[in-house]
C-alpha atoms as one frame of an Amber mdcrd trajectory, in Angstrom:
protein
  70.719 131.272 114.964  72.064 131.023 111.698  74.877 133.528 110.657  76.294
 133.953 106.969  78.660 130.845 107.098  78.150 128.882 104.502  76.840 125.832
 105.271  77.814 123.621 102.713  81.568 123.072 104.345  82.179 119.471 104.877
  84.007 119.460 108.005  84.086 115.221 108.611  86.975 115.308 105.897  89.985
 117.397 106.384  90.550 120.540 104.989  92.903 119.556 102.209  92.670 117.170
  99.476  93.303 113.619 100.711  94.210 111.813  97.827  97.525 113.589  97.633
 100.530 112.941  99.769 101.095 117.047  99.986  97.481 117.675 101.140  97.790
 114.438 103.552 100.645 116.124 105.043  99.292 119.667 105.156  96.530 117.886
 107.662  98.753 115.844 109.822 101.211 118.973 110.072  97.274 120.586 111.985
  96.635 117.241 113.784 100.076 116.695 115.598 100.714 120.411 116.413 102.394
 119.947 119.873 100.929 123.221 120.913  97.145 121.494 121.331  98.334 119.588
 124.366  98.008 123.215 125.773  94.562 123.537 124.852  92.183 124.228 127.917
  88.844 121.725 128.486  86.540 124.841 127.866  88.837 125.576 124.775  88.269
 122.175 123.670  84.195 122.016 124.712  83.928 125.336 122.589  85.627 123.269
 119.432  83.802 120.381 120.075  79.972 122.607 119.923  81.136 124.340 117.139
  81.541 121.662 115.264  78.365 119.553 116.183  76.487 122.639 116.277  77.369
 123.400 112.608  76.899 119.289 111.652  73.266 120.464 113.026  72.973 123.312
 110.523  73.734 125.933 113.284  76.200 128.406 112.763  77.606 130.805 115.725
  77.368 134.078 115.077  80.361 136.238 113.634  81.964 132.306 112.922  84.447
 132.712 109.873  85.370 129.832 107.735  89.043 129.650 109.253  87.701 129.557
 112.808  85.569 126.811 111.748  88.190 124.591 110.559  90.246 125.654 113.151
  87.954 124.355 115.781  87.509 120.967 114.120  91.710 120.541 114.170  90.675
 121.185 117.436  87.993 118.701 117.535  89.904 116.565 115.762  92.895 116.565
 118.105  91.407 115.863 120.959  88.083 113.549 120.228  88.476 110.278 118.501
  86.865 110.506 115.521  84.520 107.112 115.554  83.611 107.227 119.288  83.598
 111.082 120.248  84.762 110.141 122.597  87.949 112.605 124.812  91.059 110.898
 124.314  94.134 110.665 126.549  95.942 113.599 127.114  99.350 111.449 126.028
  97.652 109.031 123.604  96.478 112.246 121.498  98.607 112.593 118.363  99.626
 116.219 119.257 101.529 114.517 122.484 103.716 112.348 119.853 106.545 114.975
 119.450 106.810 115.812 123.209 106.393 112.810 124.604 108.396 110.849 122.019
 111.622 113.134 121.760 111.901 112.416 125.551 111.883 108.882 125.871 113.664
 108.385 122.602 116.269 110.666 123.808 116.820 109.072 126.883 116.675 105.679
 125.693 119.422 106.397 122.960 121.886 108.079 125.848 121.153 105.236 128.914
 121.635 102.336 126.499 124.700 100.682 127.750 123.234  99.216 131.040 121.251
  96.704 131.358 118.687  97.951 134.398 118.847 101.479 131.713 117.271  99.513
 128.735 114.766  97.388 130.777 113.766 100.954 132.019 113.113 102.878 129.386
 112.093 100.153 127.112 109.519  99.463 129.635 108.245 103.539 129.418 108.353
 103.350 125.927 106.115 100.469 125.471 103.841 101.935 128.449 103.312 105.073
 126.069 102.750 103.490 123.133 100.209 100.942 124.975  98.248 104.198 125.640
  98.522 105.463 122.170  97.127 102.562 120.339  94.561 102.138 122.393  94.126
 105.650 122.233  94.043 105.795 118.565  92.700 102.427 117.633  90.244 102.039
 114.592  86.879 101.601 115.330  84.880 101.783 118.259  84.721  98.289 119.473
  85.463  98.343 123.223  88.953  96.010 124.004  88.967  94.235 127.446  91.642
  94.400 130.383  92.729  91.160 129.431  93.593  91.710 126.181  95.629  94.957
 127.158  97.216  93.323 129.582  98.577  90.906 127.218  99.183  93.629 124.433
 101.200  95.675 126.937 103.247  92.887 128.662 103.877  91.069 125.229 105.177
  93.870 123.473 107.621  95.186 126.862 108.906  92.139 127.049 109.667  91.766
 123.461 111.616  95.038 123.385 113.425  94.343 126.021 114.263  91.302 124.608
 115.755  92.441 121.914 117.290  95.459 123.072 119.565  93.011 125.214 120.374
  90.590 122.820 121.558  93.223 120.352 123.350  95.342 123.370 125.481  92.022
 123.856 126.259  91.276 120.357 127.262  94.601 120.094 129.840  94.588 122.634
 131.921  93.297 120.162 131.557  96.087 117.478 132.115 100.040 117.290 130.161
 102.030 119.660 128.034 103.563 116.797 126.347 100.734 115.850 125.590 100.254
 119.613 123.776 103.744 119.467 121.201 102.042 116.580 120.167  98.999 119.526
 117.096 101.256 120.659 116.174 101.533 117.373 115.794  97.779 116.638 114.129
  97.193 119.747 111.587  99.730 119.028 110.739  98.795 115.238 110.726  94.863
 116.695 107.820  96.428 119.506 105.930  98.258 116.777 105.350  94.931 114.933
 104.466  92.915 118.517 102.246  96.222 120.204 100.243  97.093 117.698  98.624
  94.046 116.498  98.455  92.671 119.924  96.300  96.147 121.263  93.897  95.804
 117.930  93.678  91.856 118.417  89.676  92.381 118.640  89.769  94.424 115.260
  91.323  91.380 113.745  89.172  88.756 114.848  85.679  91.025 114.633  86.590
  93.364 111.860  86.491  96.789 111.953  83.304  99.338 110.322  83.574  99.854
 106.430  81.902 102.589 104.776  80.836 103.465 101.717  81.880 107.118 100.438
  79.276 108.852 102.507  80.150 107.405 105.181  77.222 104.736 105.589  78.070
 102.102 107.501  78.203  98.624 105.664  79.840  96.364 108.426  82.917  94.892
 109.474  85.544  93.531 108.132  88.638  91.741 109.378  90.545  91.657 105.773
  89.962  95.943 106.218  91.379  95.736 109.789  94.709  93.878 108.521  95.279
  96.312 106.383  94.894  99.327 108.380  97.178  98.027 111.243  99.803  96.799
 108.627  99.617 100.430 106.782  99.834 101.973 110.975 103.314  99.108 111.666
 104.860 101.081 108.785 104.282 104.336 109.398 105.182 104.115 113.295 109.087
 101.953 112.573 109.404 104.846 109.870 107.987 107.591 112.617 110.798 107.084
 114.688 113.932 105.976 111.746 115.054 109.754 111.533 114.836 110.710 115.281
 116.868 107.044 116.100 119.292 106.915 113.262 120.174 110.101 112.060 121.132
 111.660 116.432 123.579 108.785 116.706 126.055 110.042 114.186 126.122 113.464
 115.298 126.496 112.586 118.659 129.230 110.125 117.962 131.140 113.160 116.662
 130.163 115.225 119.280 131.289 112.951 121.622 134.805 113.145 120.104 134.956
 117.024 120.897 135.935 118.877 123.964 132.716 120.108 124.670 130.862 116.708
 125.700 133.573 115.530 128.025 133.989 118.969 130.082 130.081 119.036 129.913
 128.587 115.291 130.063 125.650 116.092 131.766 124.702 118.038 128.332 124.084
 114.099 126.390 121.034 114.060 127.187 119.522 117.591 126.493 121.342 117.771
 123.403 119.704 113.772 122.247 116.119 114.473 123.661 116.039 118.107 121.775
 118.206 116.006 118.279 115.125 113.703 118.329 112.700 116.655 118.843 114.052
 118.088 115.745 113.573 115.536 113.487 110.153 114.173 114.995 108.772 117.692
 114.410 108.954 116.790 110.350 108.921 112.950 110.197 105.309 112.418 112.859
 103.174 114.053 110.243 105.151 113.139 107.361 104.869 109.148 108.426 101.214
 109.701 109.108 100.677 110.828 106.035 102.255 107.858 104.212  98.308 106.626
 103.929  95.244 107.853 103.937  93.602 107.976 107.006  90.692 107.289 105.353
  92.200 104.050 103.426  90.227 102.045 100.852  89.994  98.407 100.016  88.294
  96.363  97.330  85.260  94.972  97.831  86.810  91.856  96.497  89.234  91.724
  98.910  86.334  91.652 101.756  85.157  88.837 103.048  82.537  86.183 101.383
  79.952  86.905 103.791  80.601  90.756 104.378  81.034  90.800 100.504  77.427
  89.679  99.837  75.784  91.851 102.717  77.415  95.091 100.636  75.685  93.629
  97.445  72.495  93.757  99.229  72.685  97.349 100.500  75.166  98.389  97.940
  74.967  96.336  93.967  77.972  97.785  92.270  79.456  99.096  95.467  83.607
  98.366  94.065  85.278 100.278  97.050  84.791 100.318 100.453  86.453 102.919
 103.415  87.237 102.711 107.230  89.319 104.398 109.180  92.784 102.907 109.323
  93.442 104.740 112.880  97.293 105.824 113.998
């Protein structure tokens, strides 16, 4: 049944102009909205049905444009853009703020002892492994052995970095010691993301023309996509791991935390959460989700294939992942 709503709305693309940072920021503030993790399966399925039907030219009766866009963002928050499969709850971008604020806050609270460092870095890398796999680019499967290698390597790298820096900071001020978790997280991101997406580096990710027509797979596009994600993730963690240490260092000199030391972790988690509410969407918006790359930068065989199907094409597009 066709309603009054126009069928000319392109729900395959974000609502806002993605060629501008402001447009991308508005998009990701919606995608990373923590309230989306509270949606029920029936609400997710209803959104999926609305979007699927609309793409087929079917409009639910009395559906408004705002409701259509709301359904699109609910759909995007829970279903993978390439595979269409429902993503693991804690791997969704809407879970980034509540999960990261809890883990990061605890990492920055319990960083002085070796067992605490090992435990929280392990928890953090376990979470990162799920996020990196859930938000990978393309529709290619990844083997259990590849998952295991990426997970173990990233966890080992993060723990080794944290323990090594902890030993070095024993001779410096306590404030500097508070930045050890951030250094470990940055190092782990440089290991975890490329390893978790190693299949893309070996076999490439899908590249398309402007209309979404698949033209082939490119490893050069994969390298660009993964580099962008690594930069975004490190910068995403920076405010929440760089600002609270100064505040907590100041608070620890006051009588309040001396009287109520158990408030240390909740305050730190809250401070990280405030930072992440803004840092998560803004850093996701640094690079377009639908990134482009010049055809001349692709592998020669991919270039040749593209010239056969689309002579004169200068740029191709790919989903960089998150």
